[in-house]
Short mmCIF file of C-alpha atoms and ligand atoms in Angstrom, two decimals:
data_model
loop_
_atom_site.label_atom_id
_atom_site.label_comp_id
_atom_site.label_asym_id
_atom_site.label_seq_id
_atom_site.Cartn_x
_atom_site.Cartn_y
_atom_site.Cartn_z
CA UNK A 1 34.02 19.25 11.16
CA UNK A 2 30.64 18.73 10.15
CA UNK A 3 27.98 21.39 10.18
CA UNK A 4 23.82 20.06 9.58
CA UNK A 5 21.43 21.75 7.38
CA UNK A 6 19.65 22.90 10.65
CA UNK A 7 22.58 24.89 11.41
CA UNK A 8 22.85 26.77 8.46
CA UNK A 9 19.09 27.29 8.42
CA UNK A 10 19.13 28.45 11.95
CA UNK A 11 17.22 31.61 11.50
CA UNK A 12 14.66 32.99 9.10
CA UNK A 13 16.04 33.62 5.53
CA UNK A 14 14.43 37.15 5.31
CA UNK A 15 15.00 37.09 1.78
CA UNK A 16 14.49 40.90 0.15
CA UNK A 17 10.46 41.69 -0.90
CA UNK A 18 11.18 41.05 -4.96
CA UNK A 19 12.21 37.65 -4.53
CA UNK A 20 8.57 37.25 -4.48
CA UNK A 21 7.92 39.03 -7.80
CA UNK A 22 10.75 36.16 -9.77
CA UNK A 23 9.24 33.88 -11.93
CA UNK A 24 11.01 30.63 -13.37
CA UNK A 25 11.48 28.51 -16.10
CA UNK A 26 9.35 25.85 -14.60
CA UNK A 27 10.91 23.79 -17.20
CA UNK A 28 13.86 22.81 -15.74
CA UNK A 29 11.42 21.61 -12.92
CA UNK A 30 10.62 18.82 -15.80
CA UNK A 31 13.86 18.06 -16.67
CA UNK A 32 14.63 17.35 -12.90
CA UNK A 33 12.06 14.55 -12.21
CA UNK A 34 13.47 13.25 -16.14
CA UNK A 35 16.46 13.37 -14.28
CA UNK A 36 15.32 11.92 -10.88
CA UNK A 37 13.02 8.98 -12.83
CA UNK A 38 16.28 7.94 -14.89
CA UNK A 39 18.23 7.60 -11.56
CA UNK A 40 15.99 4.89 -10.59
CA UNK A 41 16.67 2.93 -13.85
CA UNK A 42 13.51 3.95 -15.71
CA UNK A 43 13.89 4.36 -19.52
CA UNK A 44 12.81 7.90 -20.08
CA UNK A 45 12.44 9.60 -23.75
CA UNK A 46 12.38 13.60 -23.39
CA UNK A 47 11.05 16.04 -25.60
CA UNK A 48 11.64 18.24 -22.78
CA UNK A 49 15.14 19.90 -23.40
CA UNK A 50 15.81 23.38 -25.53
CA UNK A 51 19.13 22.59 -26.66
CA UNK A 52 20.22 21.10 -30.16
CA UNK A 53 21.45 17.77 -29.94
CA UNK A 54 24.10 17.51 -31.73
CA UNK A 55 27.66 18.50 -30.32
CA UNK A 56 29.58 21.73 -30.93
CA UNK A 57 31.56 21.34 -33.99
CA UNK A 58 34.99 20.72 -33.35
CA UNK A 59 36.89 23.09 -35.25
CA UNK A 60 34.86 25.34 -32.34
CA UNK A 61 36.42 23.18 -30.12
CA UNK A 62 39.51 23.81 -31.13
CA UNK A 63 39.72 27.40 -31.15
CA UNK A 64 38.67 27.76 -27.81
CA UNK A 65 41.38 25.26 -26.58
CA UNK A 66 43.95 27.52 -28.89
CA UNK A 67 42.69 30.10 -27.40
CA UNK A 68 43.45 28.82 -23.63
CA UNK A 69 47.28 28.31 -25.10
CA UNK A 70 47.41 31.68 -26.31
CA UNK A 71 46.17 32.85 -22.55
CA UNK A 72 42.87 34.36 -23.35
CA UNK A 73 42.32 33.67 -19.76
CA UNK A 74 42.26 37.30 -18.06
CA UNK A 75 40.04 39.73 -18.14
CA UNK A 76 38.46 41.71 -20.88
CA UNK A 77 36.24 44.58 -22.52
CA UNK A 78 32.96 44.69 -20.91
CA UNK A 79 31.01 44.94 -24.32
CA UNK A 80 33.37 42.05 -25.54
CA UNK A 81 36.52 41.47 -27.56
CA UNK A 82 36.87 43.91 -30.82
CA UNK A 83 37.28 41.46 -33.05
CA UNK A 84 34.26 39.50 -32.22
CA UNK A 85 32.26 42.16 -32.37
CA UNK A 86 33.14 43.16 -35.59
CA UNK A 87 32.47 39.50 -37.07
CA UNK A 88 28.94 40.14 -35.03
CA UNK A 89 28.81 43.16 -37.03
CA UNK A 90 29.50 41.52 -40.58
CA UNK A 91 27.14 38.72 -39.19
CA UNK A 92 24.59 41.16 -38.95
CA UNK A 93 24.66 43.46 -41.90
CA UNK A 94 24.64 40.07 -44.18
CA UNK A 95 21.47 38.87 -42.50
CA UNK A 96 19.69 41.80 -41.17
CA UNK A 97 19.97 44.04 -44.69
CA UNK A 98 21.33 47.07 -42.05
CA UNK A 99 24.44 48.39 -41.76
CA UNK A 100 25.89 47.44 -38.11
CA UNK A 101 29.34 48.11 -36.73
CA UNK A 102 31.11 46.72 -33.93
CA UNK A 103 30.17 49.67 -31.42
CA UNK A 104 26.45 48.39 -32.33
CA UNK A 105 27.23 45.12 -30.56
CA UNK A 106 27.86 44.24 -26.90
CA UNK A 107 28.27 40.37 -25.88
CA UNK A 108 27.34 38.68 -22.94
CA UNK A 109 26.98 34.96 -21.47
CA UNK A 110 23.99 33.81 -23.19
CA UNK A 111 21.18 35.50 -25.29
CA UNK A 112 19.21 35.43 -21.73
CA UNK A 113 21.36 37.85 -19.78
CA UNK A 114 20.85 40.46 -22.73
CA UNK A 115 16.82 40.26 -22.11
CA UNK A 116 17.52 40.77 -18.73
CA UNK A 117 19.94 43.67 -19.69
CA UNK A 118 17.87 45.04 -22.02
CA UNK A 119 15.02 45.21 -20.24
CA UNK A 120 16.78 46.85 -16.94
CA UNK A 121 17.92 49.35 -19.36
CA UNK A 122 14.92 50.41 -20.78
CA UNK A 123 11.11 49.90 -18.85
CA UNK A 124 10.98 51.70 -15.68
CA UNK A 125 8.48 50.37 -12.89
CA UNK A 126 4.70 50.58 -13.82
CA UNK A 127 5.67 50.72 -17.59
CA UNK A 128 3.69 47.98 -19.59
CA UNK A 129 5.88 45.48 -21.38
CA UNK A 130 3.82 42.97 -23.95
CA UNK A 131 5.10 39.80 -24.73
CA UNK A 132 4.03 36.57 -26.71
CA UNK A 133 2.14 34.03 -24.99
CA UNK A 134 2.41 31.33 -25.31
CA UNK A 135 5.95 32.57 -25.18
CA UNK A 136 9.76 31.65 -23.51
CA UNK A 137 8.69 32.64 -19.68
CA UNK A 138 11.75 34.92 -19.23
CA UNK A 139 10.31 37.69 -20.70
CA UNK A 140 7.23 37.72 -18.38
CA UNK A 141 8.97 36.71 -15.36
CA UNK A 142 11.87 39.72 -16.24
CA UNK A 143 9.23 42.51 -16.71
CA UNK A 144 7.68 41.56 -13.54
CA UNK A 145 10.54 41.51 -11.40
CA UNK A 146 11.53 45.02 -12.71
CA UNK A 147 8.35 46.42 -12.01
CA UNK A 148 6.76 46.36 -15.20
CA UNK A 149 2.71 44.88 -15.99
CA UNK A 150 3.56 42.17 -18.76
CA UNK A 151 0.86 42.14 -21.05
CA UNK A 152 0.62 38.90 -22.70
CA UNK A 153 -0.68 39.01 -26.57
CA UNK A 154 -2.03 35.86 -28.02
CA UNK A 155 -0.67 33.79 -30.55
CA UNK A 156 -2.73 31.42 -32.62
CA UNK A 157 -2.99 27.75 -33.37
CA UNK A 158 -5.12 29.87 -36.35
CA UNK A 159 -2.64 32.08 -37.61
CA UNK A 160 0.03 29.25 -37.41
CA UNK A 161 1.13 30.79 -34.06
CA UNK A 162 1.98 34.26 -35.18
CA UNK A 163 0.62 37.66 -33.35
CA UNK A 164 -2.62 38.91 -34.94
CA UNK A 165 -1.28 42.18 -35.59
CA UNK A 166 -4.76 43.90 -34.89
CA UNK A 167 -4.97 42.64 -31.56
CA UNK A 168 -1.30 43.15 -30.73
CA UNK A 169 -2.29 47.21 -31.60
CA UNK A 170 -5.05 46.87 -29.14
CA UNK A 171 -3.28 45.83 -26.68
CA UNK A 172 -1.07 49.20 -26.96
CA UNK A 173 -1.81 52.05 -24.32
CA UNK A 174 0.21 55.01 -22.83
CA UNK A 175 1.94 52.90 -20.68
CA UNK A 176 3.40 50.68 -22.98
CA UNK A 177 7.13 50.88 -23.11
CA UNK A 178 8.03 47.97 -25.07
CA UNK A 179 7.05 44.96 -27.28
CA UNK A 180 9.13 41.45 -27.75
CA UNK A 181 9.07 39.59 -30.28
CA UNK A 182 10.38 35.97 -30.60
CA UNK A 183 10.90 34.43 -34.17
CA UNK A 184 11.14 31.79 -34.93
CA UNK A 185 9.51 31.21 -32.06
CA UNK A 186 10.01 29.03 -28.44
CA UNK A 187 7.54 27.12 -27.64
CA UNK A 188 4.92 26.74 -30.74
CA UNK A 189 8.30 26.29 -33.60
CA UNK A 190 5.81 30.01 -34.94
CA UNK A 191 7.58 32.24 -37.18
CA UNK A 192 6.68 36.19 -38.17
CA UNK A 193 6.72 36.85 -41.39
CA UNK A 194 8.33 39.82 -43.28
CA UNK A 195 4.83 41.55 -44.14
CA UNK A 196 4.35 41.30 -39.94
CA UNK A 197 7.61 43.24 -39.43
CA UNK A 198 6.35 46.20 -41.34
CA UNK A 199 2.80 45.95 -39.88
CA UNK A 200 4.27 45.55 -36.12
CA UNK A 201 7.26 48.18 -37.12
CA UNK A 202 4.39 50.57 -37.75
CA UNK A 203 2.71 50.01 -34.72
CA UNK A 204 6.24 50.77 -32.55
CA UNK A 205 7.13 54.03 -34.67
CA UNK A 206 3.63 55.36 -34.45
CA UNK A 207 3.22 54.76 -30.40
CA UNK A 208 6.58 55.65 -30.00
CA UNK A 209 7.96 52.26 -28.43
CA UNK A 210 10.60 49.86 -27.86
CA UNK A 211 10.99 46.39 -29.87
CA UNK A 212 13.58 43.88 -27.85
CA UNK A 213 13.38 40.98 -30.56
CA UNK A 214 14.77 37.50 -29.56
CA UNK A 215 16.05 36.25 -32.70
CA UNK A 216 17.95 33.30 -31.54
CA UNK A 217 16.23 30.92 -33.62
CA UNK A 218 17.04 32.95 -36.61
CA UNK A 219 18.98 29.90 -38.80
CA UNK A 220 16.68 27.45 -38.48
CA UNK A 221 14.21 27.78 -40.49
CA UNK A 222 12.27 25.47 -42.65
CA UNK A 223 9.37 27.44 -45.33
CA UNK A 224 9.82 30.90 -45.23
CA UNK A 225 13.13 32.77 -44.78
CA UNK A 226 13.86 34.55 -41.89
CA UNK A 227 12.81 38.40 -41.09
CA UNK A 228 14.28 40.68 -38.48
CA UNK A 229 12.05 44.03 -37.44
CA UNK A 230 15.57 45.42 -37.64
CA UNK A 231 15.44 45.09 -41.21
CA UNK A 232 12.19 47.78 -41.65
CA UNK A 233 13.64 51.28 -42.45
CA UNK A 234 13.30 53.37 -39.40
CA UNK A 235 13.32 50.71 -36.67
CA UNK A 236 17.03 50.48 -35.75
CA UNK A 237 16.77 53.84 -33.34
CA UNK A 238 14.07 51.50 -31.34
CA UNK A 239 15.21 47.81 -31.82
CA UNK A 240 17.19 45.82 -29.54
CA UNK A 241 17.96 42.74 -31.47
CA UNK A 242 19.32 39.82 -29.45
CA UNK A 243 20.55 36.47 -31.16
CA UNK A 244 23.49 34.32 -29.70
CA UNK A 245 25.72 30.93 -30.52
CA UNK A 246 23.46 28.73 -28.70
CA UNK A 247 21.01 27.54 -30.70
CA UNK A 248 22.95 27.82 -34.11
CA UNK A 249 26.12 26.96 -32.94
CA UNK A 250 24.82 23.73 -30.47
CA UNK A 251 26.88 25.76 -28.06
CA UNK A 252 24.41 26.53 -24.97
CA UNK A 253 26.74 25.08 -21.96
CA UNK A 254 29.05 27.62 -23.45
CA UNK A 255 27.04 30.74 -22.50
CA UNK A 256 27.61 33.03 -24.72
CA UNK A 257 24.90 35.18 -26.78
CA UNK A 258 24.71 39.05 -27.89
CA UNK A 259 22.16 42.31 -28.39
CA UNK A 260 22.58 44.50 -31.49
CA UNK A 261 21.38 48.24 -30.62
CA UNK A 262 22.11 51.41 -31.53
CA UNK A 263 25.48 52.28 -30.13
CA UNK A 264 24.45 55.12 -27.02
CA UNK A 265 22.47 51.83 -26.07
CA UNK A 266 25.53 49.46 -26.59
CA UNK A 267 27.12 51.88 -24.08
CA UNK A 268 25.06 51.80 -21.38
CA UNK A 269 24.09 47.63 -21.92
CA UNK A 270 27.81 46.78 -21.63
CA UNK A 271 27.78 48.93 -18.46
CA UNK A 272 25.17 46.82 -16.82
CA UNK A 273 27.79 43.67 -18.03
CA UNK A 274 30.43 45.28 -15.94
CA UNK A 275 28.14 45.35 -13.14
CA UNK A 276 26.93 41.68 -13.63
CA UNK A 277 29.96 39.45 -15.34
CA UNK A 278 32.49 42.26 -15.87
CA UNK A 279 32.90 40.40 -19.21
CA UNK A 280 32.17 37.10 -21.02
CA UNK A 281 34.83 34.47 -20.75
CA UNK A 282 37.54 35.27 -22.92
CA UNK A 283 38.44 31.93 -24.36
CA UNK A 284 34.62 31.27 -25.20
CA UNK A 285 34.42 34.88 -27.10
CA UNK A 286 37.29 33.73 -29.08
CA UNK A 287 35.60 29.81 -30.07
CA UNK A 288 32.36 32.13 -30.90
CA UNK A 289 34.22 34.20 -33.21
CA UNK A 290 35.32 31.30 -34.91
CA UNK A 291 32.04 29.71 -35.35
CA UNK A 292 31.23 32.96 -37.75
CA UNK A 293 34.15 33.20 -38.91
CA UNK A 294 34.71 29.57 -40.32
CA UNK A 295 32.57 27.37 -42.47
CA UNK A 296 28.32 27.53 -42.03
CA UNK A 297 28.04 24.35 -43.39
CA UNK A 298 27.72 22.44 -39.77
CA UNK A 299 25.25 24.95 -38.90
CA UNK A 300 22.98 24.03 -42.43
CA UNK A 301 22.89 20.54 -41.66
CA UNK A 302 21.89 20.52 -38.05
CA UNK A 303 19.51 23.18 -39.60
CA UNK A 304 18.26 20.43 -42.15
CA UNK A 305 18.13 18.13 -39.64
CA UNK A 306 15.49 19.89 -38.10
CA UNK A 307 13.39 20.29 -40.69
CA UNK A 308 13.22 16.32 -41.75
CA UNK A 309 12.14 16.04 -37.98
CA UNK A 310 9.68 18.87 -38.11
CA UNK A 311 7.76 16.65 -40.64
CA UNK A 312 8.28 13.58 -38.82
CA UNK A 313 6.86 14.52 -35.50
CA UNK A 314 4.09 16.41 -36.82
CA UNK A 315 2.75 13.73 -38.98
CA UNK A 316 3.15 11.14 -35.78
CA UNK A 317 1.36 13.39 -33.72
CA UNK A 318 -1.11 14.18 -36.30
CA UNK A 319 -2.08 10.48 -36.24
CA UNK A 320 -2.82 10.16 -32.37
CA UNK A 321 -6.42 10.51 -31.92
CA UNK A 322 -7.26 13.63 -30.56
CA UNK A 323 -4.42 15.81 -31.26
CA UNK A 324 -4.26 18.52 -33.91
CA UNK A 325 -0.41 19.36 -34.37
CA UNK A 326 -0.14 22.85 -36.82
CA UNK A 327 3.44 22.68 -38.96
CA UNK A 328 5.91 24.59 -37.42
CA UNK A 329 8.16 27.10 -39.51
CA UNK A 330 11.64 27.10 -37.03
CA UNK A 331 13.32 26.46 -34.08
CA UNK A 332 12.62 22.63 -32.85
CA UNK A 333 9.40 22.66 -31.13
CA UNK A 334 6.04 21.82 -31.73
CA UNK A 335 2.57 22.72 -29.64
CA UNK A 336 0.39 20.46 -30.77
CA UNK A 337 -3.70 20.68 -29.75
CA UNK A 338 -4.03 18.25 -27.06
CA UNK A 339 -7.85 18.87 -25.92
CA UNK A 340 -9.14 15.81 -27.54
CA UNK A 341 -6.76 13.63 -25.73
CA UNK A 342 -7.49 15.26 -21.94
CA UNK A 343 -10.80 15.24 -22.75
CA UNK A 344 -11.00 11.17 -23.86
CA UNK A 345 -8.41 10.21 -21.14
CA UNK A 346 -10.28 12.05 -18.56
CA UNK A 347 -7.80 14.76 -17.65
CA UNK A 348 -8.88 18.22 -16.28
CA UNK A 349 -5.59 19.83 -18.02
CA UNK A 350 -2.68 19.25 -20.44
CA UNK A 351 -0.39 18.94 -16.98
CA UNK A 352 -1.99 16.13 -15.79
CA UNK A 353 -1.78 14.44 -19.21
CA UNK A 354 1.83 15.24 -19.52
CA UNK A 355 2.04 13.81 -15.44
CA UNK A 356 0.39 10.59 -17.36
CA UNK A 357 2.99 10.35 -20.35
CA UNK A 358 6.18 10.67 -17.77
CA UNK A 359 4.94 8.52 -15.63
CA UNK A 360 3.04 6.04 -17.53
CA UNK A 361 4.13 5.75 -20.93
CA UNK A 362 7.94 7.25 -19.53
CA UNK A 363 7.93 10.36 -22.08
CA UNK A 364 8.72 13.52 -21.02
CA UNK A 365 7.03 16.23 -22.89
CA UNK A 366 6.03 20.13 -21.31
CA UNK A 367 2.44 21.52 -20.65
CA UNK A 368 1.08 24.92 -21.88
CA UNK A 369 1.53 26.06 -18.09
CA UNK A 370 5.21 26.26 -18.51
CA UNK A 371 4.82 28.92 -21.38
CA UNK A 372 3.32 32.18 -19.88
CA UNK A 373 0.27 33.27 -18.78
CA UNK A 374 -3.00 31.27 -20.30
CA UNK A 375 -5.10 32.91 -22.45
CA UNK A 376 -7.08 30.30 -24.14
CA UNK A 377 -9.25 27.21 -23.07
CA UNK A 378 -7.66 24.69 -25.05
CA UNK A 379 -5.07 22.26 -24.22
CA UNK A 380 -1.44 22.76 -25.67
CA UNK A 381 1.50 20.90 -24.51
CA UNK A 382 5.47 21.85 -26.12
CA UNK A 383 7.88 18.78 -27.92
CA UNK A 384 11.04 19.65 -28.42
CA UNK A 385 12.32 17.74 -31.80
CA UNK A 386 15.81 18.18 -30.63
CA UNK A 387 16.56 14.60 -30.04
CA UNK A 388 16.97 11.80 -32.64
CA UNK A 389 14.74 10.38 -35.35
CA UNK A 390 14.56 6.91 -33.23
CA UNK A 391 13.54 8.72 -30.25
CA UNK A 392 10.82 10.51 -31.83
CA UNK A 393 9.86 7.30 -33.33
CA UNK A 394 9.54 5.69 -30.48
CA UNK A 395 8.36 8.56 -28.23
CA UNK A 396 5.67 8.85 -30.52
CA UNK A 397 5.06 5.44 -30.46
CA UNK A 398 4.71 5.30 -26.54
CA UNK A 399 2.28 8.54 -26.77
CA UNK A 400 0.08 7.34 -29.27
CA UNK A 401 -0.04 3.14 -27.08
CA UNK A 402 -0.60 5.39 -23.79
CA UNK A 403 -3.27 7.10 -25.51
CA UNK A 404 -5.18 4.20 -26.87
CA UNK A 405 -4.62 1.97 -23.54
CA UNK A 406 -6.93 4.23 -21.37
N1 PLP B 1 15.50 32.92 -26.13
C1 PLP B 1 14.72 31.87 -26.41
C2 PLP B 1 13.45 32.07 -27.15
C3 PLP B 1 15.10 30.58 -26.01
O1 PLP B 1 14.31 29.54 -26.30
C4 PLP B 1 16.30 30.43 -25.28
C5 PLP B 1 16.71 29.10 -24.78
O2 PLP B 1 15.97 28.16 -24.73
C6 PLP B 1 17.08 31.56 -25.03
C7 PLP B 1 16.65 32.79 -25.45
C8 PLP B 1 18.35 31.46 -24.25
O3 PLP B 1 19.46 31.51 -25.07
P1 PLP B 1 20.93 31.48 -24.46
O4 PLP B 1 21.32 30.06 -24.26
O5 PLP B 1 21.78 32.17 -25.50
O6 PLP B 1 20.91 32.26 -23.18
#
């Protein structure tokens, strides 16, 4: 029997009142018409996707199929499996400088649940929630549909795309609840610095306030090494650090990620798991805890990998006339300045250039828009340098002919 979308749209959808509050990753609105435009046989190069190219390593793999033979296939602890939340905790204490211990860590499918998580946990309605923008949209989205005012705090194209910590103090008031940090950073490849930490640490201890920090860019990183807020003395009774295999692991279809919080917080985080997934697959827990437990070296060279490419694509973007393209520090983006360009080609915003490259010159690359709320005049659009050297080449290539053309 055959049933027709009228039918199952027969009456109004009454959807509940806070549907209207969610936000998106308009992103993956991008990636669709990439998606759609390659059905029809067009040759499309994207700079659009998040996710490392290269695949999961195999000896990853391979535990997780191990894992399915040794029937890690039922249920399990809501704040995840003991033993991979002790590796989390070695993890941790190596790279963070703190001492952490498994009941510190709760697990969960992806590093985006446990912004989600934390947040439910911790900002009540009305509470004010400030967040990097340009930023990854979950956090304003999230805060919204809890309730919350985000208050967006602007990063620089000056300050190489970190928070300017004197604004990021004025921005503090009685209702703030919360501040999230994102370093390296999604979508301008930004990265705080050590000497930030303390300076943003001493704004949280002095107002009283929360720090959720998104650290799952944390191992790739090109010029300056890495620094957690969880590392300033003091700050691990207010941080909520959240990092995950994603990113460092090229293991995002596998959906697993992790917060690190003091453990009365652990507690009631992995509650809010039983609620949601009950727990994370167990086979996947058990790949994850051999990608920290086994060798790093897969991890360094996708690592390095990104950093050649960092250089690459900035210096071919710095070459198209009109766009100003600052180094980035981690992660695999760039935001390069593209006001010259709208402004020669005629374009009112960086959306209608990036409309131009898809559909013109057949790259994909992301506009400001998709990145938070706006809070500057110029044009910025996002590359991700997640995709090989020949693309960029040629991607780059494509840009820079489009450009000239018009
Ligand atoms: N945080 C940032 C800043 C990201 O860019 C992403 C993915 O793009 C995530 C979190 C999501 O990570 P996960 O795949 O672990 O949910």
């Amino acid at each position: 029997m055959t049933t027709s979308a009228s039918q199952w749209e027969a009456r109004p959808l009454g959807l509940a009142a806070r549907m209207a509050q969610l936000g998106t990753e308009t992103a993956f609105d991008v990636l669709a018409k990439v998606h759609a435009l390659r059905a029809e046989g067009r040759d499309i190069i994207s700079f659009g996707l998040g996710e490392p190219d290269f695949e999961t390593p195999d000896h990853i793999k391979a535990a997780c199929k191990q894992a399915l033979d040794e029937n890690y296939t039922h249920y399990g602890p809501s704040q995840g499996l003991p033993e991979l939340r002790e590796a989390i905790a070695e993890y941790f204490t190596a790279t963070r400088n703190i001492a952490v211990s498994a009941e510190n860590v709760v697990v969960a499918p992806g590093a985006k649940p446990m912004l989600f998580s934390a947040m439910m946990a911790l900002v009540n309605p009305g509470d004010e929630v400030i967040y990097p923008s340009p930023g990854y949209p979950i956090y304003e989205s999230v805060a919204d549909w809890i309730g919350a005012k985000p208050v967006p705090a602007r990063l620089t194209e000056e300050t190489e795309w970190s928070y300017n910590v004197d604004e990021l103090a004025a921005l503090v008031t009685p209702r703030t609840r919360a501040i999230v940090l994102n370093s390296p950073q999604n979508p301008t490849g930004g990265m705080l610095l050590a000497s930030d930490m303390a300076a943003i640490a001493k704004i949280a201890m002095d107002h009283d306030l929360w720090v959720i920090t998104d650290e799952v860019y944390s191992q790739i990183v090109f010029n300056y090494p890495f620094a957690s807020i969880l590392s300033v003395p003091g700050m691990e009774a207010r941080t909520v650090a959240i990092d995950g295999f994603s990113k460092t692991y090229a293991m995002t279809g596998w959906r697993i990620g992790y917060a690190v919080c003091r453990a009365d917080l652990a507690k009631q985080l992995s509650r809010i798991e039983t609620n949601l997934h009950s727990c994370t697959a167990m086979m996947i827990q058990r790949a994850a805890l051999a990608a920290l437990r086994s060798s790093q070296e897969p991890s360094r060279e996708m690592a390095a990998a990104f950093r050649r490419r960092a250089t690459l694509i900035t210096d071919l973007l710095n070459e198209i006339p009109g766009v100003r393209c600052v180094k980035p520090r981690g992660a695999f983006y760039v935001f390069p300045n593209v006001t010259g360009v709208c402004r020669s080609m005629g374009f009112a915003s960086a959306n209608e250039l990036c409309d131009y490259l898809l559909n013109e010159a057949g790259v994909a690359v992301l506009p400001r828009t998709c990145f938070g709320r706006r809070l500057e005049d110029e044009e910025y659009i996002r590359l991700s340098y997640a995709t090989s050297d020949e693309n960029i080449v040629e991607g780059l290539r494509r840009f820079r002919k489009a450009v000239e053309r018009r």
